[in-house]
Short mmCIF file of N, CA and C in Angstrom, two decimals:
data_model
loop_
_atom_site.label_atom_id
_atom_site.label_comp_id
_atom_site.label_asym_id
_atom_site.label_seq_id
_atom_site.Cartn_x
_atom_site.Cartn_y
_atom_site.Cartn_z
N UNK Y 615 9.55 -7.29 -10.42
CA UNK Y 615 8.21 -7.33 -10.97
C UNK Y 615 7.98 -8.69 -11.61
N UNK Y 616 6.86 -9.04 -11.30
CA UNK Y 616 6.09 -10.79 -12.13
C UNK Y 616 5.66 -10.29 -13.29
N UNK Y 617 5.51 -10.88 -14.11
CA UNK Y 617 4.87 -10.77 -15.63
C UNK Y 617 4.46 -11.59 -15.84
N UNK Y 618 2.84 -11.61 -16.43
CA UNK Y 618 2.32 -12.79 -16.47
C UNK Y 618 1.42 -12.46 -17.77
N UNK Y 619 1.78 -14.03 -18.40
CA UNK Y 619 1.54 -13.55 -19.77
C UNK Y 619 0.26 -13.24 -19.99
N UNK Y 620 -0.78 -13.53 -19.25
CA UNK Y 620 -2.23 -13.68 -19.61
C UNK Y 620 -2.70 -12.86 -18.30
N UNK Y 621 -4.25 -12.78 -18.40
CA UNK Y 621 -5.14 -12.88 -17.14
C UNK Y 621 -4.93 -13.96 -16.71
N UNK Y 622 -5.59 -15.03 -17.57
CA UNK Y 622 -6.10 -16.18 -16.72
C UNK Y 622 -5.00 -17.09 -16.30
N UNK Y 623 -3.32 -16.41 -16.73
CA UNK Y 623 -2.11 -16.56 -16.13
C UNK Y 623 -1.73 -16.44 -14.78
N UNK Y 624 -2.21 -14.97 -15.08
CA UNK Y 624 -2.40 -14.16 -13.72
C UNK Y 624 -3.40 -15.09 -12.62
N UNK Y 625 -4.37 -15.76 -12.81
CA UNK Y 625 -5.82 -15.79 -12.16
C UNK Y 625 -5.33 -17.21 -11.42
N UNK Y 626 -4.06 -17.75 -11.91
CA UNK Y 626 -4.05 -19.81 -11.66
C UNK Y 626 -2.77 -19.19 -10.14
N UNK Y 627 -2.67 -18.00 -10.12
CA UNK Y 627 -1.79 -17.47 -8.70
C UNK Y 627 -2.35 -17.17 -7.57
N UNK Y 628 -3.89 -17.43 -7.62
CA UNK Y 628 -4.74 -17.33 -7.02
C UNK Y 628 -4.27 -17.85 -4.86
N UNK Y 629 -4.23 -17.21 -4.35
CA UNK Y 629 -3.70 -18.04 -2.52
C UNK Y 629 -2.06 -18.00 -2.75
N UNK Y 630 -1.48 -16.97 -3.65
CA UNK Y 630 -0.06 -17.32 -3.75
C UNK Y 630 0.16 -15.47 -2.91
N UNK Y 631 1.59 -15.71 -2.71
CA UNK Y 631 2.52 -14.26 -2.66
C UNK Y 631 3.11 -14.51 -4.15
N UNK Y 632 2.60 -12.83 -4.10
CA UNK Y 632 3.07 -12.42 -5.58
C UNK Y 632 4.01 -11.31 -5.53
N UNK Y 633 4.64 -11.22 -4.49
CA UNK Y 633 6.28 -10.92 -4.46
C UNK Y 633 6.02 -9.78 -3.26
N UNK Y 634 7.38 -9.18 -3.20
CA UNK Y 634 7.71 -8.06 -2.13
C UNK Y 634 8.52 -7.15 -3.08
N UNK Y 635 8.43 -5.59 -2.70
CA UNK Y 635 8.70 -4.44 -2.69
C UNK Y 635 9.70 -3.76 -2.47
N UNK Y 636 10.51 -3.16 -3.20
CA UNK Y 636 11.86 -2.82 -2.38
C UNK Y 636 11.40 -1.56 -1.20
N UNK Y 637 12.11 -0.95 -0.73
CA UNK Y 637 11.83 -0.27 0.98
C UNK Y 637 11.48 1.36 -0.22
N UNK Y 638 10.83 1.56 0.85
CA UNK Y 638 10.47 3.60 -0.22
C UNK Y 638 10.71 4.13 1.88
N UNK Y 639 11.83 5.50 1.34
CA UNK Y 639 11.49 6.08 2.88
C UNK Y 639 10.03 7.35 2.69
N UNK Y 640 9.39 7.07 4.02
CA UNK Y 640 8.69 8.34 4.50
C UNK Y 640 9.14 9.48 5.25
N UNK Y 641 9.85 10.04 4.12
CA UNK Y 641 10.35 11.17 5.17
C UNK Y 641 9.67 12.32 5.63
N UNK Y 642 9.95 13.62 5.87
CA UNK Y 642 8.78 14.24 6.30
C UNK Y 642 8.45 15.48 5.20
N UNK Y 643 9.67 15.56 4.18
CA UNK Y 643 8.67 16.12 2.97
C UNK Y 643 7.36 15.50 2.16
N UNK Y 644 7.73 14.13 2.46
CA UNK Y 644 6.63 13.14 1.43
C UNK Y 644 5.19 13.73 2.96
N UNK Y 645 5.09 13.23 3.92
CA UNK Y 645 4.56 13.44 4.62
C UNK Y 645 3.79 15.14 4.93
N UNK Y 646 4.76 15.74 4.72
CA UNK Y 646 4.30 17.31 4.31
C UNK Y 646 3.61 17.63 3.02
N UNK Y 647 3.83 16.59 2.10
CA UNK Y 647 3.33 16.97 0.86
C UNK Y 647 1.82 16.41 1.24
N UNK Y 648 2.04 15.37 1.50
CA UNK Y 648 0.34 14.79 1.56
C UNK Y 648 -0.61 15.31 2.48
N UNK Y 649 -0.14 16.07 3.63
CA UNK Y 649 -0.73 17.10 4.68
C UNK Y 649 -1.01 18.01 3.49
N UNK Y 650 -0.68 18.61 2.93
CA UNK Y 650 -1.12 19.52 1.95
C UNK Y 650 -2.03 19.36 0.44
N UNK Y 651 -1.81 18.26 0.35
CA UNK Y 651 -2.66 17.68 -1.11
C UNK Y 651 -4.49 17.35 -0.11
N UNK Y 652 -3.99 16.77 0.92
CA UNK Y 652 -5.47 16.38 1.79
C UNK Y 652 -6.18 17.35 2.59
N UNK Y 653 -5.07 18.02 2.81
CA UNK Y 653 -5.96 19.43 4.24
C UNK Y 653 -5.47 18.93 5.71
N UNK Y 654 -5.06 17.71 5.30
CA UNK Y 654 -5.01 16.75 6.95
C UNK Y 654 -3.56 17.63 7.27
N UNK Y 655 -3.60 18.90 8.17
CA UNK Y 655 -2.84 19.32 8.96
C UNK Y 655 -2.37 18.99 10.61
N UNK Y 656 -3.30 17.80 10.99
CA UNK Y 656 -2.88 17.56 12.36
C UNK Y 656 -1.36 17.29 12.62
N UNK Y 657 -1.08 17.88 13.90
CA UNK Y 657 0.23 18.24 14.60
C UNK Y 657 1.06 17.17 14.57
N UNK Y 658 0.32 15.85 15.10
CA UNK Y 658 1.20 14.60 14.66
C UNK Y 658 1.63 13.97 13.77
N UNK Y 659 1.68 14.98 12.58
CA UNK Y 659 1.73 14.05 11.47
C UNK Y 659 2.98 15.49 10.69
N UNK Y 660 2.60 17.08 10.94
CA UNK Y 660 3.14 17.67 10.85
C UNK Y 660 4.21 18.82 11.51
N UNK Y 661 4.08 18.65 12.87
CA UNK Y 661 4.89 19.68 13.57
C UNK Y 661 5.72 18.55 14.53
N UNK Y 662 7.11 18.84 13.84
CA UNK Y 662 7.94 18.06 14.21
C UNK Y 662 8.30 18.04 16.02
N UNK Y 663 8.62 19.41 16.07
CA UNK Y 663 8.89 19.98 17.91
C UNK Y 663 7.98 19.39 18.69
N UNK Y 664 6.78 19.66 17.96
CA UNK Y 664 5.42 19.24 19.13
C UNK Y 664 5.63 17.79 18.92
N UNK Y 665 5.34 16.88 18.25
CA UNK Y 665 5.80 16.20 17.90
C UNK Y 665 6.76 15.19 19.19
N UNK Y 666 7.65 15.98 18.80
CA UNK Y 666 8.47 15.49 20.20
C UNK Y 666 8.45 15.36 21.39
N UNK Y 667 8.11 16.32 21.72
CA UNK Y 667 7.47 16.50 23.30
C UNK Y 667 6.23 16.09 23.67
N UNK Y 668 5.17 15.81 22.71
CA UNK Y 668 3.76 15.73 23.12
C UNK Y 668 3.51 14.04 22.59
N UNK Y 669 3.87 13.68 21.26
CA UNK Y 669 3.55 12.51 20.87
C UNK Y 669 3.89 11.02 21.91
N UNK Y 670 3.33 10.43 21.44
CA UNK Y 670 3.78 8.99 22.08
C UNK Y 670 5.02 8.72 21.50
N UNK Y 671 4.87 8.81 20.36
CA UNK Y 671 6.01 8.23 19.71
C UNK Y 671 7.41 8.82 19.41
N UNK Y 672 7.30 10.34 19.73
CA UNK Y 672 8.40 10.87 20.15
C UNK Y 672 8.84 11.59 18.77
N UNK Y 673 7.68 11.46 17.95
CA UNK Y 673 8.84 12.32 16.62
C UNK Y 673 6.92 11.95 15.89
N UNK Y 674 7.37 12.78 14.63
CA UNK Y 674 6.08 13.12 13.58
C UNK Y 674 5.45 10.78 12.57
N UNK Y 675 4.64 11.28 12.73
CA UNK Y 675 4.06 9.68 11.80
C UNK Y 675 3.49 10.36 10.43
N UNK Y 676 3.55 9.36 9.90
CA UNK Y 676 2.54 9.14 8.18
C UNK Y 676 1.00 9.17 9.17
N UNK Y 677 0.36 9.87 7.77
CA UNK Y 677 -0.93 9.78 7.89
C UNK Y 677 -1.28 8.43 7.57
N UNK Y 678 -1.83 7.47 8.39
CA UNK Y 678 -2.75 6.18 7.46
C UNK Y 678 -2.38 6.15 6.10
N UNK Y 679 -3.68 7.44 5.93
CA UNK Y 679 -4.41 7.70 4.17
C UNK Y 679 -2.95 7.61 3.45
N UNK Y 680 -1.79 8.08 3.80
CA UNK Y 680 -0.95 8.13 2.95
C UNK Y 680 -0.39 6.40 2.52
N UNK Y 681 0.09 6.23 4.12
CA UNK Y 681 0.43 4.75 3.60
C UNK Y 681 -0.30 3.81 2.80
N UNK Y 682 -1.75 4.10 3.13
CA UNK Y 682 -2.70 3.18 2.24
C UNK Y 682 -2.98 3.47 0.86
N UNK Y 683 -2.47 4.62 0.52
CA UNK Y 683 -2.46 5.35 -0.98
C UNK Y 683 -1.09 4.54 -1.67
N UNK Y 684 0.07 4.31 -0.82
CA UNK Y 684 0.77 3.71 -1.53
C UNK Y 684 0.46 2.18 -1.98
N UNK Y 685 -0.57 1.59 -1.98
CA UNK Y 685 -0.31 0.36 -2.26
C UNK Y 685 -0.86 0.15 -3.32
N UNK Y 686 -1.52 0.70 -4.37
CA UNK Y 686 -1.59 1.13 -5.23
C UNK Y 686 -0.02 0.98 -6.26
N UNK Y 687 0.88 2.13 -5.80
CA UNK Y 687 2.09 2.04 -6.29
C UNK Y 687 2.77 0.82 -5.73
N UNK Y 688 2.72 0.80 -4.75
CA UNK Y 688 2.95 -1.14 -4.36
C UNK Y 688 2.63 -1.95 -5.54
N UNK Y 689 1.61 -1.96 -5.95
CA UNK Y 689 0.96 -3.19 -6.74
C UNK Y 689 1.84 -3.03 -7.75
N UNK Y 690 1.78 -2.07 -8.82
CA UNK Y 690 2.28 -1.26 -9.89
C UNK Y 690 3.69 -1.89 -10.17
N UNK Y 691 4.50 -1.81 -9.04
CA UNK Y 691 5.80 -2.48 -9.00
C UNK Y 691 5.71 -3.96 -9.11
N UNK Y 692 4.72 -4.53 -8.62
CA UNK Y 692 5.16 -6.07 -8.53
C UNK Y 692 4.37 -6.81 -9.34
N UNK Y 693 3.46 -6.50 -10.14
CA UNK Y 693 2.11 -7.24 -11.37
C UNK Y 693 2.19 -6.53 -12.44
N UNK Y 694 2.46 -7.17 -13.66
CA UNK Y 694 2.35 -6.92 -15.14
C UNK Y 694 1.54 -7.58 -15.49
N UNK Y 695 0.17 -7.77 -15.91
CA UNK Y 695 -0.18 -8.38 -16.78
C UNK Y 695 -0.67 -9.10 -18.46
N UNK Y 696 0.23 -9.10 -19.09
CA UNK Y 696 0.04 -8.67 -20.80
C UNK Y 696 -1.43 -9.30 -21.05
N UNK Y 697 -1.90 -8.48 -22.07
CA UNK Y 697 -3.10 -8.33 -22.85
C UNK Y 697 -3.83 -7.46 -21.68
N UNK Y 698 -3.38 -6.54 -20.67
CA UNK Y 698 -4.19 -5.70 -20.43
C UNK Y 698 -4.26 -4.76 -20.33
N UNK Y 699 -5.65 -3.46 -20.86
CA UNK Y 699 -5.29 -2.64 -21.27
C UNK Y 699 -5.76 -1.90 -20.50
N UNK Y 700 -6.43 -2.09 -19.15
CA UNK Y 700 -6.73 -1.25 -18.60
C UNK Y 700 -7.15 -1.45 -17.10
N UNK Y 701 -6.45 -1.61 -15.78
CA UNK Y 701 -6.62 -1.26 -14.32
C UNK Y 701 -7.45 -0.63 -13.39
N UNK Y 702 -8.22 -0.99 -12.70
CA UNK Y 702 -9.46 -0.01 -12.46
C UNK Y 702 -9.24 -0.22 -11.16
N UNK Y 703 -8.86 0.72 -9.86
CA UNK Y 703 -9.03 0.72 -8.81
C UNK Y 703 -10.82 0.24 -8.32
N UNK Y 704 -10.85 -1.00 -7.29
CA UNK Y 704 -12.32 -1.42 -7.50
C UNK Y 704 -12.34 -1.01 -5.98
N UNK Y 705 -11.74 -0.44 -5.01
CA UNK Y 705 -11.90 -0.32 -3.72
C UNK Y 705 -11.21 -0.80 -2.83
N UNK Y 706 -11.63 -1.40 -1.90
CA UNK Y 706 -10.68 -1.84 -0.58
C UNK Y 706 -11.94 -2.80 -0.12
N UNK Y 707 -11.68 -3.68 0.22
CA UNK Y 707 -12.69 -4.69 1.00
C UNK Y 707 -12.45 -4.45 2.61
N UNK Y 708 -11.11 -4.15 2.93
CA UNK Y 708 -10.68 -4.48 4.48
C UNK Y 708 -9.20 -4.02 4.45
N UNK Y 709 -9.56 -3.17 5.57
CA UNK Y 709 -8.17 -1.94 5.68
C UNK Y 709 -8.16 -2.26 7.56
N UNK Y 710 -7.06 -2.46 7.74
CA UNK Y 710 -6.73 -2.02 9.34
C UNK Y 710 -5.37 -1.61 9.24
N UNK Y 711 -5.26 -0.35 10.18
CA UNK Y 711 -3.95 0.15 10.49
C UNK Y 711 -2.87 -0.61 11.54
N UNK Y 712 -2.35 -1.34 11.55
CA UNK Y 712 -1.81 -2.13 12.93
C UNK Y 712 -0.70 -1.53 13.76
N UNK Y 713 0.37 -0.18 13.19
CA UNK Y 713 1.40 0.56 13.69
C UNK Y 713 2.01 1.81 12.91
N UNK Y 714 1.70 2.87 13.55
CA UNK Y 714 2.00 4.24 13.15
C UNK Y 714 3.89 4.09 12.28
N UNK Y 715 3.65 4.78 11.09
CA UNK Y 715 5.04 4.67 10.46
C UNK Y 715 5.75 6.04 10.83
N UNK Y 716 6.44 5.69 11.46
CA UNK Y 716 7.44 7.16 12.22
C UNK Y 716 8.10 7.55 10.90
N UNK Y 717 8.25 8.93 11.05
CA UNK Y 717 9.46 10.08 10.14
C UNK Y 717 10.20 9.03 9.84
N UNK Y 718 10.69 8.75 8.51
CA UNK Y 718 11.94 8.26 7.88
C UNK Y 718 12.12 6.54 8.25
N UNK Y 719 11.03 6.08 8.31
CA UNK Y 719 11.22 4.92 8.26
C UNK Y 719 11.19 4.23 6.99
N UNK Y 720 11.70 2.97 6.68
CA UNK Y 720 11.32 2.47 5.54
C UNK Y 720 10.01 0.98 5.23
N UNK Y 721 9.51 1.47 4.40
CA UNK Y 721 8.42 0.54 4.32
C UNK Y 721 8.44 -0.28 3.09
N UNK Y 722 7.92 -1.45 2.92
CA UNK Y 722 7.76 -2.17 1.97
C UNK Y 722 6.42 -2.62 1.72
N UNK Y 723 6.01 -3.49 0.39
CA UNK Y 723 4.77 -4.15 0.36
C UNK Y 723 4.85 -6.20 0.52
N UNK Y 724 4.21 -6.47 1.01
CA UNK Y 724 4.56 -7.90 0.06
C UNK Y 724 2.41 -7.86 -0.06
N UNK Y 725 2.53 -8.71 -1.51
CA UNK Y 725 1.36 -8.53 -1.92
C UNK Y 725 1.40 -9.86 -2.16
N UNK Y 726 0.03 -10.61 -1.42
CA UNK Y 726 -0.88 -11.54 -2.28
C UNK Y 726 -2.18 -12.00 -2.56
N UNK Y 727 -2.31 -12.40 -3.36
CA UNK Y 727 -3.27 -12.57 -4.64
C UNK Y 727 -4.46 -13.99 -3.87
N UNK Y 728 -5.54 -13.07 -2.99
CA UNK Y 728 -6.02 -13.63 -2.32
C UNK Y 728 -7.79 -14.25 -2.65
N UNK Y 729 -8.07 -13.32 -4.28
CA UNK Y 729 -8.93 -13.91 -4.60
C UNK Y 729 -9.10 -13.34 -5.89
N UNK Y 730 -9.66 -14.17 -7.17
CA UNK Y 730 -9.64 -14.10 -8.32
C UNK Y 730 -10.38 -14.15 -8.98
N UNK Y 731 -11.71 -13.80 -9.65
CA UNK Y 731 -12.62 -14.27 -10.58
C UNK Y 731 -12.33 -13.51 -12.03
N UNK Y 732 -12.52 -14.42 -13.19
CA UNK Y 732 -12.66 -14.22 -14.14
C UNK Y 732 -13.87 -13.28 -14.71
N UNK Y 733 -13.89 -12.35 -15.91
CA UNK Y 733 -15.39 -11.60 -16.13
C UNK Y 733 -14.84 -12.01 -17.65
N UNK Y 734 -16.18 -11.92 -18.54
CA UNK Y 734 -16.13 -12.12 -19.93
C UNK Y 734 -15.02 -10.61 -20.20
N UNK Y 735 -14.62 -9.81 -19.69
CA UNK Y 735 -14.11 -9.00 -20.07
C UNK Y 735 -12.73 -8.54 -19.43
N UNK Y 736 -12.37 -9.37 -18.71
CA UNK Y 736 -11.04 -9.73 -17.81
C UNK Y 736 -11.44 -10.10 -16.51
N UNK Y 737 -10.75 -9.60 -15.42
CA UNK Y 737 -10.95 -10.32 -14.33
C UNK Y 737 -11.42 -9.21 -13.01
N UNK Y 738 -11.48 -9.77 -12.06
CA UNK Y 738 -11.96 -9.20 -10.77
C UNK Y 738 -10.68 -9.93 -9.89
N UNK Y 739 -9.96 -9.24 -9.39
CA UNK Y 739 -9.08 -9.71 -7.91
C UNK Y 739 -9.19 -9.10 -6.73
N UNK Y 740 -8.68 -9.81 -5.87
CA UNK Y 740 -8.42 -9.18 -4.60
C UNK Y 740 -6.98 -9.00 -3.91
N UNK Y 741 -6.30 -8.20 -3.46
CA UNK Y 741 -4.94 -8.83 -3.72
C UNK Y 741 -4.84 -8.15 -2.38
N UNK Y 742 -4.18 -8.82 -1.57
CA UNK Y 742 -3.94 -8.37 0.37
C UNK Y 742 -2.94 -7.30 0.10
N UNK Y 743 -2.39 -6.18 0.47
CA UNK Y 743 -1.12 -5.50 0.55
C UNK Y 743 -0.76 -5.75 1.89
N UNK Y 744 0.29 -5.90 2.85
CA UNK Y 744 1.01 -5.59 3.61
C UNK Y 744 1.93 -4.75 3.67
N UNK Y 745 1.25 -3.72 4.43
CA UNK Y 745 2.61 -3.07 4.82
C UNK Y 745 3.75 -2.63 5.52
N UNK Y 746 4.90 -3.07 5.32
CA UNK Y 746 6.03 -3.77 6.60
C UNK Y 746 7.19 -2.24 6.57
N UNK Y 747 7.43 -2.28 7.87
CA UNK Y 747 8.15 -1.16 8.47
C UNK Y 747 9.21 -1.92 9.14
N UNK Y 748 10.26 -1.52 8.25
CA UNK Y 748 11.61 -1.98 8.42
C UNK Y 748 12.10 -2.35 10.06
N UNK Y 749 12.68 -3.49 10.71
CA UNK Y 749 12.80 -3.28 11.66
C UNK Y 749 11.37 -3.61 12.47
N UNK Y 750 10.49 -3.69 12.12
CA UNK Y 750 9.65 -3.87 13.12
C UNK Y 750 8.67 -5.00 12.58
N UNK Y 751 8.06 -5.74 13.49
CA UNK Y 751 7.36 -6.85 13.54
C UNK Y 751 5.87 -7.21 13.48
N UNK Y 752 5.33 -5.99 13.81
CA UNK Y 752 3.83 -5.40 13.25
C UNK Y 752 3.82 -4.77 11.89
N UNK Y 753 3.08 -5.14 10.89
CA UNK Y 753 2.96 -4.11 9.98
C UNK Y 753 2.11 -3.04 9.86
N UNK Y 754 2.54 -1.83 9.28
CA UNK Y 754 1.78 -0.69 9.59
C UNK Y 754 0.47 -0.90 9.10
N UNK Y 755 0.06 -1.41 7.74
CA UNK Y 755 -1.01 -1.66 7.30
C UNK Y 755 -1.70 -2.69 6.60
N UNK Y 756 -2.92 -3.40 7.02
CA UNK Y 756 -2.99 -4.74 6.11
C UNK Y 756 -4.25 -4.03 4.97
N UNK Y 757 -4.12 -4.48 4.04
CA UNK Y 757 -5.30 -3.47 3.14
C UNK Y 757 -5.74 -5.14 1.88
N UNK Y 758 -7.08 -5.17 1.74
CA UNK Y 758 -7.42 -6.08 0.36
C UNK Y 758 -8.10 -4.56 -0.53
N UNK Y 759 -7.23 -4.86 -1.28
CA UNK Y 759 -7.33 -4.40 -2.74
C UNK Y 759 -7.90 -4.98 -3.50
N UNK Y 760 -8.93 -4.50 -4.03
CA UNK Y 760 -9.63 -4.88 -5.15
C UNK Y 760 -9.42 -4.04 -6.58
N UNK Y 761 -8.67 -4.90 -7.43
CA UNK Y 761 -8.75 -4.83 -9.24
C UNK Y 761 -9.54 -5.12 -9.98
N UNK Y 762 -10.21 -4.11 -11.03
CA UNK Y 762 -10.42 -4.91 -11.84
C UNK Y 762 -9.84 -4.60 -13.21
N UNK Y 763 -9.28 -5.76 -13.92
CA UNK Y 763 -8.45 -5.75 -14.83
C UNK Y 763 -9.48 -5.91 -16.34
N UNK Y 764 -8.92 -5.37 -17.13
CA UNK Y 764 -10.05 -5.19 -18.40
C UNK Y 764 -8.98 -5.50 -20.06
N UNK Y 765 -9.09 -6.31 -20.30
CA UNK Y 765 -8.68 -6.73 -21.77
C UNK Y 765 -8.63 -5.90 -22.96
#
């Protein structure tokens, strides 16, 4: 994790990588849990057998929504910023999925800090997530995250 003593600490990192993520697996309880928190019961994501025989990919995937929920906890791990007291999920500017994360793979984030404005009351960012699937050369998801950070 970075720690940065300020916002406007934070804000001069502006076009930088602001680190990488250690690996989290998706196994297929995490994957079962979030089929159940969402309603999203489709077969490819939950029925392993079918799964096998019917999928392309030969075995069960993460939902998107899930992987893109983690980057959130992505961020969390890799940005401290002191004097702030409060994080406000501001949205997503630009989400594309680029490769389905199979059962039990491991994924990481690397996050950077792709745009920055200051507010009289902290700041506004944008921060890219990537998300990289061990072993493979596409990442499953590119997502801009938008913060806004509050003093």
């Amino acid at each position: 994790m970075s720690t940065y003593e300020s916002i406007g600490a934070f804000l001069k990192h502006e076009g930088e990588v602001l680190g990488t993520t250690e690996w989290q697996v998706i196994d297929q309880s995490r994957i079962n849990a979030f089929a159940d928190v969402t309603g999203d019961h489709q077969w490819i994501h939950v029925d392993e057998r079918r799964a096998r025989t019917e999928s392309p990919f030969g075995k069960t995937v993460a939902h998107g929504a899930l992987t893109l929920s983690l980057c959130a906890t992505f961020l969390s791990e890799l940005i401290h910023v002191e004097g702030v007291r409060l994080v406000i999920n501001g949205g997503l500017n630009k989400v594309r999925f680029r490769a389905p994360v199979p059962v039990d793979s491991r994924i990481r984030s690397v996050a950077t800090l792709v745009q920055a404005r200051e507010l009289s009351n902290g700041a506004r960012v944008v921060v890219q997530v990537k998300v990289e699937i061990e072993g493979e050369t596409t990442p499953a998801c590119i997502a801009d995250q938008v913060l806004v950070f509050y003093r």
